[in-house]
CSV table of C-alpha atoms in Angstrom, one decimal:
chain,number,residue,atom,x,y,z
H,92,ARG,CA,-12.6,-81.5,-38.3
H,93,LYS,CA,-14.8,-79.1,-40.4
H,94,GLU,CA,-15.6,-80.3,-43.9
H,95,VAL,CA,-14.3,-77.1,-45.4
H,96,GLU,CA,-11.7,-75.0,-43.5
H,97,GLN,CA,-10.4,-71.6,-44.2
H,98,ASP,CA,-8.0,-69.2,-42.4
H,99,PRO,CA,-10.4,-66.5,-41.2
H,100,GLY,CA,-7.8,-63.8,-41.5
H,101,PRO,CA,-8.0,-60.9,-41.8
H,102,PHE,CA,-5.3,-60.6,-44.4
H,103,ASN,CA,-4.1,-57.0,-44.5
H,104,VAL,CA,-2.4,-56.4,-47.9
H,105,PRO,CA,-1.1,-53.2,-49.5
H,106,GLU,CA,-2.7,-52.2,-52.8
H,107,GLY,CA,-0.9,-53.6,-55.7
H,108,ALA,CA,0.4,-56.7,-53.9
H,109,THR,CA,-0.3,-60.3,-54.6
H,110,VAL,CA,-2.2,-62.3,-52.0
H,111,ALA,CA,-3.1,-66.0,-51.9
H,112,PHE,CA,-5.2,-68.1,-49.6
H,113,ASN,CA,-6.1,-71.7,-49.4
H,114,CYS,CA,-9.0,-73.8,-48.4
H,115,THR,CA,-8.9,-77.4,-47.3
H,116,TYR,CA,-11.8,-79.9,-47.7
H,117,SER,CA,-12.2,-83.3,-46.0
H,118,ASN,CA,-14.4,-85.3,-48.5
H,119,SER,CA,-12.1,-86.7,-51.2
H,120,ALA,CA,-15.2,-87.5,-53.3
H,121,SER,CA,-16.0,-83.8,-53.7
H,122,GLN,CA,-16.3,-82.9,-57.4
H,123,SER,CA,-17.1,-79.2,-57.7
H,124,PHE,CA,-15.4,-76.3,-56.1
H,125,PHE,CA,-16.0,-72.6,-56.1
H,126,TRP,CA,-14.9,-69.3,-54.7
H,127,TYR,CA,-17.6,-66.8,-53.8
H,128,ARG,CA,-17.1,-63.3,-52.7
H,129,GLN,CA,-19.1,-61.6,-49.9
H,130,ASP,CA,-19.0,-57.9,-49.2
H,131,CYS,CA,-19.9,-56.7,-45.7
H,132,ARG,CA,-23.6,-57.3,-44.9
H,133,LYS,CA,-24.3,-58.4,-48.5
H,134,GLU,CA,-25.1,-61.6,-50.2
H,135,PRO,CA,-22.4,-64.0,-51.5
H,136,LYS,CA,-21.7,-63.8,-55.3
H,137,LEU,CA,-19.9,-66.3,-57.4
H,138,LEU,CA,-16.3,-65.2,-58.1
H,139,MET,CA,-15.2,-68.3,-60.0
H,140,SER,CA,-15.5,-72.0,-60.4
H,141,VAL,CA,-12.4,-74.1,-59.8
H,142,TYR,CA,-11.5,-76.6,-62.4
H,143,SER,CA,-9.1,-79.5,-62.2
H,144,SER,CA,-6.7,-77.9,-64.6
H,145,GLY,CA,-6.8,-74.6,-62.7
H,146,ASN,CA,-8.3,-71.5,-64.2
H,147,GLU,CA,-7.6,-67.8,-64.5
H,148,ASP,CA,-10.0,-64.8,-64.7
H,149,GLY,CA,-8.1,-61.5,-65.1
H,150,ARG,CA,-6.2,-60.9,-61.9
H,151,PHE,CA,-7.7,-64.0,-60.2
H,152,THR,CA,-6.3,-67.5,-60.4
H,153,ALA,CA,-7.9,-70.6,-58.8
H,154,GLN,CA,-6.2,-74.0,-58.4
H,155,LEU,CA,-7.3,-77.4,-57.2
H,156,ASN,CA,-4.9,-79.9,-55.5
H,157,ARG,CA,-6.9,-83.1,-55.2
H,158,ALA,CA,-4.0,-85.1,-53.7
H,159,SER,CA,-3.7,-82.7,-50.8
H,160,GLN,CA,-7.4,-81.8,-50.9
H,161,TYR,CA,-7.2,-78.0,-51.1
H,162,ILE,CA,-8.1,-75.2,-53.4
H,163,SER,CA,-6.4,-71.9,-53.6
H,164,LEU,CA,-7.1,-68.4,-54.8
H,165,LEU,CA,-4.5,-66.0,-56.0
H,166,ILE,CA,-5.2,-62.3,-56.5
H,167,ARG,CA,-2.6,-60.3,-58.4
H,168,ASP,CA,-2.2,-56.5,-58.4
H,169,SER,CA,-4.8,-56.2,-55.6
H,170,LYS,CA,-7.3,-53.3,-55.7
H,171,LEU,CA,-9.1,-51.5,-52.9
H,172,SER,CA,-12.3,-53.0,-54.3
H,173,ASP,CA,-11.0,-56.5,-53.7
H,174,SER,CA,-11.6,-56.0,-49.9
H,175,ALA,CA,-14.2,-58.6,-49.0
H,176,THR,CA,-14.6,-62.0,-47.5
H,177,TYR,CA,-13.8,-64.9,-49.8
H,178,LEU,CA,-15.8,-68.0,-49.3
H,179,CYS,CA,-14.6,-71.4,-50.3
H,180,VAL,CA,-17.4,-73.8,-51.4
H,181,VAL,CA,-17.4,-77.5,-52.1
H,182,LYS,CA,-20.3,-79.4,-53.7
H,183,ASP,CA,-20.9,-82.8,-52.2
H,184,SER,CA,-22.2,-85.9,-53.9
H,185,ASN,CA,-25.8,-84.9,-53.1
H,186,TYR,CA,-25.2,-81.6,-55.0
H,187,GLN,CA,-25.4,-79.6,-51.8
H,188,LEU,CA,-22.9,-76.8,-51.2
H,189,ILE,CA,-20.6,-77.0,-48.1
H,190,TRP,CA,-19.4,-73.6,-47.2
H,191,GLY,CA,-16.2,-72.5,-45.5
H,192,ALA,CA,-16.5,-69.7,-42.9
H,193,GLY,CA,-14.6,-67.3,-45.2
H,194,THR,CA,-11.3,-65.5,-45.3
H,195,LYS,CA,-11.4,-61.7,-44.8
H,196,LEU,CA,-9.2,-59.7,-47.0
H,197,ILE,CA,-8.5,-56.0,-46.4
H,198,ILE,CA,-6.6,-54.1,-49.1
H,199,LYS,CA,-4.9,-51.0,-47.7
H,200,PRO,CA,-4.0,-47.9,-49.8
X,9,ILE,CA,-38.1,-57.8,-60.2
X,10,ALA,CA,-34.7,-59.0,-61.3
X,11,GLY,CA,-33.2,-62.0,-59.5
X,12,ILE,CA,-34.2,-62.9,-56.0
X,13,THR,CA,-36.0,-60.8,-53.5
X,14,GLN,CA,-36.4,-61.4,-49.8
X,15,ALA,CA,-38.7,-59.9,-47.2
X,16,PRO,CA,-38.5,-58.5,-44.7
X,17,THR,CA,-35.0,-57.0,-44.8
X,18,SER,CA,-34.8,-57.3,-41.0
X,19,GLN,CA,-37.0,-58.2,-38.2
X,20,ILE,CA,-36.9,-58.3,-34.4
X,21,LEU,CA,-39.1,-61.1,-33.2
X,22,ALA,CA,-40.2,-62.2,-29.7
X,23,ALA,CA,-39.4,-65.8,-28.7
X,24,GLY,CA,-42.3,-68.1,-29.3
X,25,ARG,CA,-43.8,-66.1,-32.2
X,26,ARG,CA,-44.3,-67.6,-35.6
X,27,MET,CA,-42.6,-65.9,-38.6
X,28,THR,CA,-42.4,-66.5,-42.3
X,29,LEU,CA,-39.5,-65.2,-44.4
X,30,ARG,CA,-40.5,-64.7,-48.0
X,31,CYS,CA,-38.4,-65.4,-51.0
X,32,THR,CA,-39.3,-64.9,-54.7
X,33,GLN,CA,-37.2,-65.4,-57.8
X,34,ASP,CA,-38.0,-64.4,-61.4
X,35,MET,CA,-35.3,-66.4,-63.1
X,36,ARG,CA,-37.5,-69.6,-63.5
X,37,HIS,CA,-34.9,-71.5,-61.7
X,38,ASN,CA,-35.8,-75.1,-60.6
X,39,ALA,CA,-33.8,-75.3,-57.4
X,40,MET,CA,-34.1,-73.1,-54.4
X,41,TYR,CA,-32.4,-73.0,-51.0
X,42,TRP,CA,-32.5,-71.5,-47.6
X,43,TYR,CA,-29.3,-70.8,-45.7
X,44,ARG,CA,-28.4,-69.3,-42.4
X,45,GLN,CA,-25.2,-67.4,-41.8
X,46,ASP,CA,-23.7,-67.0,-38.3
X,47,LEU,CA,-20.5,-65.3,-37.3
X,48,GLY,CA,-17.5,-67.6,-37.6
X,49,LEU,CA,-19.5,-70.3,-39.4
X,50,GLY,CA,-20.0,-71.0,-43.1
X,51,LEU,CA,-23.4,-70.8,-44.6
X,52,ARG,CA,-25.5,-73.7,-43.4
X,53,LEU,CA,-28.3,-75.2,-45.5
X,54,ILE,CA,-31.6,-75.3,-43.8
X,55,HIS,CA,-33.9,-76.7,-46.5
X,56,TYR,CA,-33.9,-77.0,-50.3
X,57,SER,CA,-36.2,-77.7,-53.1
X,58,ASN,CA,-35.1,-79.4,-56.3
X,59,THR,CA,-38.3,-78.3,-58.2
X,60,ALA,CA,-41.7,-77.0,-57.5
X,61,GLY,CA,-43.7,-79.4,-55.3
X,62,THR,CA,-40.6,-81.0,-53.7
X,63,THR,CA,-38.6,-80.1,-50.6
X,64,GLY,CA,-35.7,-81.6,-48.7
X,65,LYS,CA,-33.9,-81.1,-45.4
X,66,GLY,CA,-30.5,-79.6,-45.2
X,67,GLU,CA,-27.9,-79.6,-42.5
X,68,VAL,CA,-29.9,-77.6,-39.9
X,69,PRO,CA,-33.6,-78.1,-40.6
X,70,ASP,CA,-35.0,-78.3,-37.0
X,71,GLY,CA,-37.4,-75.5,-36.1
X,72,TYR,CA,-37.9,-74.6,-39.7
X,73,SER,CA,-40.3,-75.6,-42.5
X,74,VAL,CA,-40.7,-74.7,-46.1
X,75,SER,CA,-43.1,-75.1,-49.0
X,76,ARG,CA,-42.7,-74.9,-52.7
X,77,ALA,CA,-46.2,-74.4,-54.2
X,78,ASN,CA,-44.8,-72.9,-57.5
X,79,THR,CA,-41.5,-72.2,-59.2
X,80,ASP,CA,-41.0,-68.6,-58.0
X,81,ASP,CA,-41.8,-68.7,-54.3
X,82,PHE,CA,-40.0,-70.5,-51.4
X,83,PRO,CA,-41.1,-69.3,-48.0
X,84,LEU,CA,-39.3,-70.3,-44.8
X,85,THR,CA,-41.4,-70.6,-41.6
X,86,LEU,CA,-40.2,-70.5,-38.0
X,87,ALA,CA,-43.1,-72.1,-36.1
X,88,SER,CA,-42.0,-70.9,-32.7
X,89,ALA,CA,-38.9,-68.8,-32.8
X,90,VAL,CA,-36.1,-69.3,-30.3
X,91,PRO,CA,-33.1,-67.0,-29.6
X,92,SER,CA,-30.7,-69.5,-31.3
X,93,GLN,CA,-32.5,-68.7,-34.6
X,94,THR,CA,-31.0,-65.2,-34.5
X,95,SER,CA,-29.1,-65.1,-37.7
X,96,VAL,CA,-28.9,-63.8,-41.2
X,97,TYR,CA,-31.0,-65.8,-43.6
X,98,PHE,CA,-30.2,-66.1,-47.3
X,99,CYS,CA,-32.5,-67.5,-50.0
X,100,ALA,CA,-30.8,-68.8,-53.1
X,101,SER,CA,-31.7,-70.4,-56.4
X,102,SER,CA,-30.0,-72.2,-59.2
X,103,GLU,CA,-31.1,-73.4,-62.6
X,104,TRP,CA,-30.8,-77.0,-61.5
X,105,MET,CA,-29.3,-78.7,-58.4
X,106,GLY,CA,-26.6,-80.7,-60.2
X,107,GLN,CA,-22.9,-80.2,-60.5
X,108,GLY,CA,-21.6,-76.9,-61.8
X,109,TYR,CA,-24.8,-74.8,-61.5
X,110,GLU,CA,-24.2,-71.4,-59.9
X,111,GLN,CA,-26.3,-70.3,-57.0
X,112,TYR,CA,-27.7,-66.8,-56.9
X,113,PHE,CA,-28.5,-65.2,-53.6
X,114,GLY,CA,-31.1,-62.8,-52.3
X,115,PRO,CA,-30.0,-59.8,-50.2
X,116,GLY,CA,-30.8,-61.6,-46.9
X,117,THR,CA,-33.1,-61.2,-43.9
X,118,ARG,CA,-31.5,-60.2,-40.6
X,119,LEU,CA,-33.6,-61.8,-37.9
X,120,THR,CA,-33.2,-61.2,-34.2
X,121,VAL,CA,-35.1,-63.3,-31.7
X,122,THR,CA,-35.4,-61.8,-28.3
């Protein structure tokens, strides 16, 4: 089993819709969680950190479920510019990041 | 310079040749990292450096070496390139290596080993 698993997609979603995807992790001792965004042939950029209580940043909501060992990302009122690959990242006890392979999102007009 | 720069942007390299990928940051970050990204796989850590003068091995260090002579530069060397090292290489940095510190990435180097 991979340490961090994501559905590769692609998720094809009409503009304005709400989309959500999950990411599961295997190490129950993991303490820090992140969502990064990567545009085609570009470098990853931090989208948001994921806190135990959940957090929201505009149209984006991230949640952590420690019992089931997954994190989720919800995007409301999706825009064409949201098309990208979303990378789930978990920081292990050695402070190293373990990366999921990413979920590709395509927003269609 | 603003952020992290990498050079070259892309390279085609014959197998067996030696190659150094350059990475420079101007944010005075203590920690730096080298990742490779392959299709269908997450980014995998090759080597890291907690601070100038120290380096450590990541998940896939074989065939690669790094040095950290100063805060700003973190070159990655392939001593004798093999086709399996064809990949996109990203350099990253963070203020520290502890929990909660964001990593900033360079634009990447696309390397093809033939």
